[in-house]
mmCIF file of C-alpha atoms in Angstrom:
data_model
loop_
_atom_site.group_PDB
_atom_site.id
_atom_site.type_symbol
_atom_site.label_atom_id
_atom_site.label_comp_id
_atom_site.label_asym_id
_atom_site.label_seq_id
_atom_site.Cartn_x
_atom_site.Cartn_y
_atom_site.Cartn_z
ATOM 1 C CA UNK H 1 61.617 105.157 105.602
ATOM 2 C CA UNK H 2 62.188 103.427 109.015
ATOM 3 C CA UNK H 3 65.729 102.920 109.265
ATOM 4 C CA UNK H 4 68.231 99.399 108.854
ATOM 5 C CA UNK H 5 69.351 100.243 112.420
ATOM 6 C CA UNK H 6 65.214 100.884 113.362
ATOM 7 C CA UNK H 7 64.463 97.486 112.170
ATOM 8 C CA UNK H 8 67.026 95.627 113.532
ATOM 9 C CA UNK H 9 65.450 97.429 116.892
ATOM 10 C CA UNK H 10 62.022 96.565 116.392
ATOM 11 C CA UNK H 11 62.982 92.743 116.235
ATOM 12 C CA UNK H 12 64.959 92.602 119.109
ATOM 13 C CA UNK H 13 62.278 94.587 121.107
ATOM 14 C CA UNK H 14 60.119 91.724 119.694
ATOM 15 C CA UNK H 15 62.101 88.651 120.737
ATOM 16 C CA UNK H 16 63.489 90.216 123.373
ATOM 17 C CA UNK H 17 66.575 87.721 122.685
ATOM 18 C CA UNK H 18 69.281 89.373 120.247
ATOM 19 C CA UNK H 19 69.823 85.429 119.878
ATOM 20 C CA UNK H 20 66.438 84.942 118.342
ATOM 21 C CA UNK H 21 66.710 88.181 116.409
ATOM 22 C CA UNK H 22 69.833 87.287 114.497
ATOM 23 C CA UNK H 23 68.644 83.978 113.442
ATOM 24 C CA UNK H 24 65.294 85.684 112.546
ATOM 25 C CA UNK H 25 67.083 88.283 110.367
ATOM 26 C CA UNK H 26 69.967 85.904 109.705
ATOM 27 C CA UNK H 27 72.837 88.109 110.640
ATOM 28 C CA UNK H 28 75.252 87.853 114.016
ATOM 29 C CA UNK H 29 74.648 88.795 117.800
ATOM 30 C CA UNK H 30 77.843 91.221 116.582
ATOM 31 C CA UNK H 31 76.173 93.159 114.091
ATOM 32 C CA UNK H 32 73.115 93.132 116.232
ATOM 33 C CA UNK H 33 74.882 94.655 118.983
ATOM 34 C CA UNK H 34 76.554 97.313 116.755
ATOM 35 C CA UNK H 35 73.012 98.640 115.490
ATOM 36 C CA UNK H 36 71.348 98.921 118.972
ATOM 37 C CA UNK H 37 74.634 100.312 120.211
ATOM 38 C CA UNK H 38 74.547 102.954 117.862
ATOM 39 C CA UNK H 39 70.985 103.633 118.656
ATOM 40 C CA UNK H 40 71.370 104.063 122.027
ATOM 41 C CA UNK H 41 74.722 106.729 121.149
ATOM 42 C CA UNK H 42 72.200 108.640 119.166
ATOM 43 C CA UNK H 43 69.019 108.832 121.550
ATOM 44 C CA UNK H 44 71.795 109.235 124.182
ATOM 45 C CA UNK H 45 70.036 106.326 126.661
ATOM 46 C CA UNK H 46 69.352 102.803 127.199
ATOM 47 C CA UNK H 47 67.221 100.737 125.097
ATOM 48 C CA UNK H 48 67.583 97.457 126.997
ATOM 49 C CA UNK H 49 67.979 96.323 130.524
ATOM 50 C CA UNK H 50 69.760 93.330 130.941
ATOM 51 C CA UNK H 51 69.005 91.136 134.043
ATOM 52 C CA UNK H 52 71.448 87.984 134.033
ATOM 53 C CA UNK H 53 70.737 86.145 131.057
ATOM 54 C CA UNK H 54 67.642 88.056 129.487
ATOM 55 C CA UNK H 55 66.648 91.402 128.668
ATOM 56 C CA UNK H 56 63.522 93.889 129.264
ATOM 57 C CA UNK H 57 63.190 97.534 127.149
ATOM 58 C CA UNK H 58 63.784 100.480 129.138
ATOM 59 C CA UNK H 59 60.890 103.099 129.245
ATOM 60 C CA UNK H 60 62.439 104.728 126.488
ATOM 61 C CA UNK H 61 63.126 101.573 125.006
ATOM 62 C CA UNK H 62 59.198 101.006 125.390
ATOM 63 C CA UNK H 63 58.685 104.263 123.686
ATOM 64 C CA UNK H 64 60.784 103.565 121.017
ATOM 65 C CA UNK H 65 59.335 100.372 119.911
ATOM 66 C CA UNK H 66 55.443 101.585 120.172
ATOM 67 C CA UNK H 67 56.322 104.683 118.005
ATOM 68 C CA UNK H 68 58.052 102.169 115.630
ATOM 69 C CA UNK H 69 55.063 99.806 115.015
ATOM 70 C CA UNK H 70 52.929 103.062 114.816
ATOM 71 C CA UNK H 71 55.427 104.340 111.715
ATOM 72 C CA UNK H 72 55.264 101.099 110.519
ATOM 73 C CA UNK H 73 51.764 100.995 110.119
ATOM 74 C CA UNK H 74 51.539 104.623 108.348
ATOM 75 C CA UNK H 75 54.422 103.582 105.948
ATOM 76 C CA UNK H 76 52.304 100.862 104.864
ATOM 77 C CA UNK H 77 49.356 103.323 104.330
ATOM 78 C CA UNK H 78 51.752 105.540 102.569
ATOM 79 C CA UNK H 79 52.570 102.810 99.964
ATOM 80 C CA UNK H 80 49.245 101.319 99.260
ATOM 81 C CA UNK H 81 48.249 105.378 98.471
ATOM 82 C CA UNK H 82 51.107 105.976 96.575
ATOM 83 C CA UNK H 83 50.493 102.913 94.729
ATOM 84 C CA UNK H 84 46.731 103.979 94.361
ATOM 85 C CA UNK H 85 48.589 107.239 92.552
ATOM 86 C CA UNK H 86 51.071 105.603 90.199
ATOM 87 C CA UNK H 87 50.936 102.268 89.477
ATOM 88 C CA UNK H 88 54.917 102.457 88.405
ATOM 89 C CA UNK H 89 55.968 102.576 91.646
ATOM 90 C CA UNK H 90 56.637 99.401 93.453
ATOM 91 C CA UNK H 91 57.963 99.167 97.279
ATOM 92 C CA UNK H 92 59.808 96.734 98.777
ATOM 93 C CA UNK H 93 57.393 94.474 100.390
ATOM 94 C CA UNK H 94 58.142 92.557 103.616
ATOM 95 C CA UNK H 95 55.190 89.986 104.891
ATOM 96 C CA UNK H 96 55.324 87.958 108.149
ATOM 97 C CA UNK H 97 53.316 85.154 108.329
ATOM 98 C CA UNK H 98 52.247 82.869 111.419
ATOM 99 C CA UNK H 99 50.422 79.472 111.131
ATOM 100 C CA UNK H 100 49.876 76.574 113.445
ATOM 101 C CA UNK H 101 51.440 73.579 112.610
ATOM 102 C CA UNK H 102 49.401 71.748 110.177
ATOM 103 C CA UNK H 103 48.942 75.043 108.096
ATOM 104 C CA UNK H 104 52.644 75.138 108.096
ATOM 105 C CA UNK H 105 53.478 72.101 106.942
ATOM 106 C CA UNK H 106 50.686 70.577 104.736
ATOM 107 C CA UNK H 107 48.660 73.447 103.818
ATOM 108 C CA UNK H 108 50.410 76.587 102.886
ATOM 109 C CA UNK H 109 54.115 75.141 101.014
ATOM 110 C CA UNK H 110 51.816 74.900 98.146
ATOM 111 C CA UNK H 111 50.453 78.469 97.844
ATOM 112 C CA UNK H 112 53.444 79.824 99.207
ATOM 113 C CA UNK H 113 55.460 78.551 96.096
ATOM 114 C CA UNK H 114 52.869 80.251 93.815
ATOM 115 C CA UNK H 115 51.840 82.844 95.143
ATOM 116 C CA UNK H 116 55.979 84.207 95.431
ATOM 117 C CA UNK H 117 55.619 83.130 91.400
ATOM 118 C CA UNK H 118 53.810 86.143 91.293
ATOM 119 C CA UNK H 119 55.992 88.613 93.377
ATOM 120 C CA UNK H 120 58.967 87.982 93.170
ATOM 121 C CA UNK H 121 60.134 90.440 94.745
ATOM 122 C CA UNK H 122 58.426 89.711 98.099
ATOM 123 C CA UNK H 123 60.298 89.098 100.882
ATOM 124 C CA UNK H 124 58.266 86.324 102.721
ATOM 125 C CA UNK H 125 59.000 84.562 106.702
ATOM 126 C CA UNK H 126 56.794 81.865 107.949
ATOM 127 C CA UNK H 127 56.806 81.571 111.435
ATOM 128 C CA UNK H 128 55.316 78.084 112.799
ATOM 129 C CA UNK H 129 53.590 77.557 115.945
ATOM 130 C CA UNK H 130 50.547 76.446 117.392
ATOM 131 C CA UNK H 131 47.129 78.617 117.572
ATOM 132 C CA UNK H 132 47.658 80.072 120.816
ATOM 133 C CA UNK H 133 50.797 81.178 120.213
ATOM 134 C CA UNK H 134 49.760 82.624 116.841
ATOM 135 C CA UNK H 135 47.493 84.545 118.194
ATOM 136 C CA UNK H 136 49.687 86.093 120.831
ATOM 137 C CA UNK H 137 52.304 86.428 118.415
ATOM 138 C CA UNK H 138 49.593 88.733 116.364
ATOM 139 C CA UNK H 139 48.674 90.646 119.061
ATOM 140 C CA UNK H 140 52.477 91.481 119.889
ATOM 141 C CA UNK H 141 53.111 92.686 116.277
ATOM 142 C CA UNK H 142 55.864 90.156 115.793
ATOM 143 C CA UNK H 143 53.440 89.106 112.409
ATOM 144 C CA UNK H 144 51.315 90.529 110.122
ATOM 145 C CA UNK H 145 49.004 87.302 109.276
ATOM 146 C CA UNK H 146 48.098 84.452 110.834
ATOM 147 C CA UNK H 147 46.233 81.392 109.877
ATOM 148 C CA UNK H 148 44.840 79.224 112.524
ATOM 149 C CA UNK H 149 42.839 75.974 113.050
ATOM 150 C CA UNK H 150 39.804 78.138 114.518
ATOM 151 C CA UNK H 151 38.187 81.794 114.432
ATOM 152 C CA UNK H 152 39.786 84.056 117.208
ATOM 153 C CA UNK H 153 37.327 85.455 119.488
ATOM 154 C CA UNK H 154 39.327 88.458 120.429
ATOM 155 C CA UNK H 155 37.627 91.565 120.392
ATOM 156 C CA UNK H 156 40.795 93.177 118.614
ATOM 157 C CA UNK H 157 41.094 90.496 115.683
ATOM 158 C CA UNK H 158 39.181 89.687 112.768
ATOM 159 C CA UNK H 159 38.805 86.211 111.350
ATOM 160 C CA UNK H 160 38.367 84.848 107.612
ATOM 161 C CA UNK H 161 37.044 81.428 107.274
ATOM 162 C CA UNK H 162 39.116 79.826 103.907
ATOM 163 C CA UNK H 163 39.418 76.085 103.782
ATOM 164 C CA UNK H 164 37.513 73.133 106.045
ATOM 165 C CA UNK H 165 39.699 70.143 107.345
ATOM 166 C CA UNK H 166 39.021 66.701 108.863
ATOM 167 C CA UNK H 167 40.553 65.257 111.612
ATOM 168 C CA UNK H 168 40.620 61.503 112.357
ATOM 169 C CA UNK H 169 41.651 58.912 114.474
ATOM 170 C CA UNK H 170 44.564 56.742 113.509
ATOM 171 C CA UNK H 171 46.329 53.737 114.485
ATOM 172 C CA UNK H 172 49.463 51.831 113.725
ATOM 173 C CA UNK H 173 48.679 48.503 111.666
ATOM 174 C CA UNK H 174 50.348 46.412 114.064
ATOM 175 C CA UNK H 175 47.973 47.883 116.919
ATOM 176 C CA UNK H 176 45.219 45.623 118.270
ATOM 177 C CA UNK H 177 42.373 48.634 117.835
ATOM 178 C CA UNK H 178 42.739 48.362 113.558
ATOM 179 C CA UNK H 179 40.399 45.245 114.426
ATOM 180 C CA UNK H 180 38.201 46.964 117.008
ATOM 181 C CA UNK H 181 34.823 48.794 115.844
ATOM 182 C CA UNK H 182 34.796 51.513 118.094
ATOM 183 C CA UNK H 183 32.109 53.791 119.474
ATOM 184 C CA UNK H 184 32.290 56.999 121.111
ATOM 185 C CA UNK H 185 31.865 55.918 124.768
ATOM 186 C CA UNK H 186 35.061 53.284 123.658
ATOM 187 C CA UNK H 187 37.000 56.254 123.662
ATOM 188 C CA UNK H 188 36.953 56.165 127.594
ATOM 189 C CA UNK H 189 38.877 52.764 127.734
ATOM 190 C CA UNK H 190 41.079 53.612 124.429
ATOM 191 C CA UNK H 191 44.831 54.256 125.203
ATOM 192 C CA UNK H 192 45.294 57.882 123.329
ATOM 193 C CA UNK H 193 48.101 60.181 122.198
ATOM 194 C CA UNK H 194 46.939 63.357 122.307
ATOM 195 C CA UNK H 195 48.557 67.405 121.232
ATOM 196 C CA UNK H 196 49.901 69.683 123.610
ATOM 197 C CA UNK H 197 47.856 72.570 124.838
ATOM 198 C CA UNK H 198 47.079 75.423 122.819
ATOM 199 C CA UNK H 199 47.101 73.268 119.661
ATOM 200 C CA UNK H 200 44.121 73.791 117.242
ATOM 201 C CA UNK H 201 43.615 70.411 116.866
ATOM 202 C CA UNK H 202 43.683 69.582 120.277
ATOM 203 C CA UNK H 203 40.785 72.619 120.696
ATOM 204 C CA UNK H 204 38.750 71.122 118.208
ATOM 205 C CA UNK H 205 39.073 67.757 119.116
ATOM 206 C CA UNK H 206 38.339 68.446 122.487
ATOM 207 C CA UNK H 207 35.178 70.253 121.489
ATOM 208 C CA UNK H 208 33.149 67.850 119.572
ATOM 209 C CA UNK H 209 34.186 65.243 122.333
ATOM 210 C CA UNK H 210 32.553 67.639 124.750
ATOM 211 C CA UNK H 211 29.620 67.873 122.478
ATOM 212 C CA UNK H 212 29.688 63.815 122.979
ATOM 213 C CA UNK H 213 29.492 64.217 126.533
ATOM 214 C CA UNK H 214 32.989 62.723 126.713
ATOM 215 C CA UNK H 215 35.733 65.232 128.539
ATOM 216 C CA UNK H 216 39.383 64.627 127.661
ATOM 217 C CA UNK H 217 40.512 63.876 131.624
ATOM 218 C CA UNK H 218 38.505 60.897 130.985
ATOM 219 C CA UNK H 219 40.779 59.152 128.591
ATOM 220 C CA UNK H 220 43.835 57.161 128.636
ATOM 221 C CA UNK H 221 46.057 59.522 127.692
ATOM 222 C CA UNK H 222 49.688 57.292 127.030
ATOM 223 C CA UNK H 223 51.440 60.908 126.017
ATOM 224 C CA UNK H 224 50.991 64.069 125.160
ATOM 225 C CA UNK H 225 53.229 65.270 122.169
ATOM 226 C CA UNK H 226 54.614 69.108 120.781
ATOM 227 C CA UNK H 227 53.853 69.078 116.901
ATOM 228 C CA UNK H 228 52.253 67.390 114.634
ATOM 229 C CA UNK H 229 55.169 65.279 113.220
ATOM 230 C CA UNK H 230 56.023 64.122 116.743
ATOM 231 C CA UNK H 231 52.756 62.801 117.564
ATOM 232 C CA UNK H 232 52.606 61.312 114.206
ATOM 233 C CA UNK H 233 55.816 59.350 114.369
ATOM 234 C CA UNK H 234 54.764 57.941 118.279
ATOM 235 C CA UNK H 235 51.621 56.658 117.222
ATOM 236 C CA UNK H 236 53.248 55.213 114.355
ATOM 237 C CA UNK H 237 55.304 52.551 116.277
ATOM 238 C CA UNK H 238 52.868 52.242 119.468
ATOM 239 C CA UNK H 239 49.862 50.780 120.246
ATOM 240 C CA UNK H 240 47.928 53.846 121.152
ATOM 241 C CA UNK H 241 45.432 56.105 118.453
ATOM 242 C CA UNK H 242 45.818 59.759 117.855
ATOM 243 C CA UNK H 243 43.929 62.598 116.255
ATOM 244 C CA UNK H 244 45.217 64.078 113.542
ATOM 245 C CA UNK H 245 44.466 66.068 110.519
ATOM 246 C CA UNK H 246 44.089 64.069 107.509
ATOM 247 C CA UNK H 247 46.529 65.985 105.265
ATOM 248 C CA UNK H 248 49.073 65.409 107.603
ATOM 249 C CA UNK H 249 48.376 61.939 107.577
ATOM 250 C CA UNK H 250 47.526 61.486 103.716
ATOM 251 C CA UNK H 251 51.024 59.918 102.909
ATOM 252 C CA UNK H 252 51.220 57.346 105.830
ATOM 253 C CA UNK H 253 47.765 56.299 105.339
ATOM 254 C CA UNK H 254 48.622 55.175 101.411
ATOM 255 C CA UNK H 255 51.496 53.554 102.361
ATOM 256 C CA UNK H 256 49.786 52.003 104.704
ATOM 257 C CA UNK H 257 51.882 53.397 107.567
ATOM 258 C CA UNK H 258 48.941 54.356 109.412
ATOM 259 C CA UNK H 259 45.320 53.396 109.552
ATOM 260 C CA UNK H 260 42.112 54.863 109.603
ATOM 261 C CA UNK H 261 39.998 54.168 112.942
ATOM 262 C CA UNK H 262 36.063 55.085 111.760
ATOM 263 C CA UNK H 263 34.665 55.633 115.201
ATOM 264 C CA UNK H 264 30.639 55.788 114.918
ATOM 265 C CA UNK H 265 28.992 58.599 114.646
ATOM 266 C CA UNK H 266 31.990 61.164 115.476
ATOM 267 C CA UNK H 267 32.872 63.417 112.633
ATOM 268 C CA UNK H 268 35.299 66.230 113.554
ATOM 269 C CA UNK H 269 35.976 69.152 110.948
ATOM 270 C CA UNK H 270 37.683 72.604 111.641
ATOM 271 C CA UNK H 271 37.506 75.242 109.247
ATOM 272 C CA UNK H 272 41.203 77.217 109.035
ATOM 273 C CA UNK H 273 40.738 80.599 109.698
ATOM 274 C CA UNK H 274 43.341 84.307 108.357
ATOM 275 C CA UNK H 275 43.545 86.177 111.672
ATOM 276 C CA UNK H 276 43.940 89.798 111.382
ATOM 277 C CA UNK H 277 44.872 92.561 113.838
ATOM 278 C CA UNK H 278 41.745 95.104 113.369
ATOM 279 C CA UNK H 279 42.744 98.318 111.410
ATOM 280 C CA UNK H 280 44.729 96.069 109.167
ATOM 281 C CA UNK H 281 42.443 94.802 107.268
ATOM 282 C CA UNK H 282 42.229 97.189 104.219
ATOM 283 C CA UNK H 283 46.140 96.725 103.944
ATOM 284 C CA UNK H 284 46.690 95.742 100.003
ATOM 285 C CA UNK H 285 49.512 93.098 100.622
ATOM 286 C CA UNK H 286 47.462 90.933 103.285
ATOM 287 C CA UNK H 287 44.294 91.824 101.478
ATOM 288 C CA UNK H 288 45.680 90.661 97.933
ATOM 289 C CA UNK H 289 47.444 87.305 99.760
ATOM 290 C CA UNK H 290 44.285 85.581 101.193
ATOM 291 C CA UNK H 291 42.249 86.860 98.405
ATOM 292 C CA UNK H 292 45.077 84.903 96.181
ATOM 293 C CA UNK H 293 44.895 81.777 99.061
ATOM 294 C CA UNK H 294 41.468 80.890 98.346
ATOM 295 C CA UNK H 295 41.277 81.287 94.674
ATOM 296 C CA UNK H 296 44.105 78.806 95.211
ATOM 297 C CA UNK H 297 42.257 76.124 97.300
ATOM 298 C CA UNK H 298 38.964 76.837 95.771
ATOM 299 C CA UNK H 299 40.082 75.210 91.981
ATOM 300 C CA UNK H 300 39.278 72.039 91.276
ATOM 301 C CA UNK H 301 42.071 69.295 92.468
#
């Protein structure tokens, strides 16, 4: 249906970066710059405006890439009827997925592996970042599903609630605050390592502190960190606490790498929500993954 040359397009426009799109679709800034070349020979005009080291689309490259999406979406509705119709015919399948960090990494590998058990023929990408720019990512069309820390409240997305997650604080063992029995107003005087904007956990973290009366500007904060992994390997080797997810923390805390700071009467839980573009949400693929997701975190462990 929508064409190699098309595709290759429709990333670019996304990225706006043809070095970005060639690692995305894992062939060269060359052969990148052959496809849009011969685009732009056929609808005899520019696609892309370059201005010194980036580039913008052209009204016609504008046009181009809205139609695009548009034929996208009514080649997806084409398949699921056709499949409705014969059940022998099987289309090449093609799912971008977005999740914030902790989804990425401690949450999803698992299902992932099954779930392409099932279809092997699906051609899966994961893209990684944190909520906010999940969200944004969504609402660009640069993926078809994300899965984020918190329900969006965007009047253009729909949100499915599938799994609930704690967050706690955590220590190194040679820190002086394993001994300490903290309260919430301790938090005020506690050197902290916290997230970086737009992370979920930050959001939620931030949240139920504000439900304590207790506003983040308040605390110590020693750093701020990008990623879970990051903040998890400073607070590892300094004297500061963090927040952070418990599955991302299982391993270190039963090797004793990391300890668990109970801080009195402060529970924090998130429930991770599928965010969905609306109109997309009869789509058979997405539709069939999350249904698939939470069978897959509802068995028993």
């Amino acid at each position: 249906m929508i064409s190699y040359k098309h595709e290759v397009f429709i990333e670019v426009a996304r990225q706006l970066s043809f070095t970005k799109a060639s690692q995305t679709l894992f062939i060269s800034q060359s052969a990148i710059s052959k496809q849009i070349q011969a685009l732009e020979a056929f609808y005899k005009t520019g696609l892309f405006e370059r201005k010194g080291n980036s580039i913008h689309l052209t009204p016609a490259g504008r046009l181009l890439y809205d139609r695009l999406l548009e034929a996208r979406q009514l080649q997806q509705t084409l398949y699921q009827d056709m499949q409705a119709l014969s059940q022998a015919f099987a289309p090449p399948l093609h799912m971008i997925l977005g999740a914030s960090t902790t989804i990425s990494l401690y949450v999803l590998p698992r299902v992932l592996s099954a779930y392409l058990q099932q279809h092997p023929t699906l051609q899966l990408t994961l893209k990684n970042r944190n909520s906010e720019n999940i969200l944004k990512a969504l609402l660009d069309h640069e993926i078809d599903l994300g899965v984020v820390e918190a329900a969006s409240k965007a009047n253009n997305i729909t949100s499915t609630p599938f799994l609930t997650d704690e967050v706690i604080a955590v220590c190194s063992p040679t820190s002086p605050l394993k001994h300490q029995k903290l309260t919430i107003a301790d938090l005020r005087h506690t050197p902290i390592a916290l997230r970086e904007t737009g992370s979920g956990t930050l959001a939620v973290v931030e949240q139920v502190l504000a439900s304590h009366q207790i506003d983040l500007s308040e605390l110590p904060v020693r750093v701020r960190l990008g990623g879970t992994e990051a903040l998890k390997n400073f607070v590892r080797v300094d004297t500061a606490m963090a927040f952070l997810p418990r599955q991302a923390v299982a391993k270190e805390l039963e090797s004793g790498e990391l300890i668990h700071l109970p801080i009195k009467d402060l529970q924090i839980n998130r429930t991770f929500h599928f965010i969905q573009r609306r109109g997309t949400e009869n789509q058979h693929a997405l539709q069939d993954f999350i249904r698939f997701t939470k069978r897959f975190y509802a068995k028993p462990a």
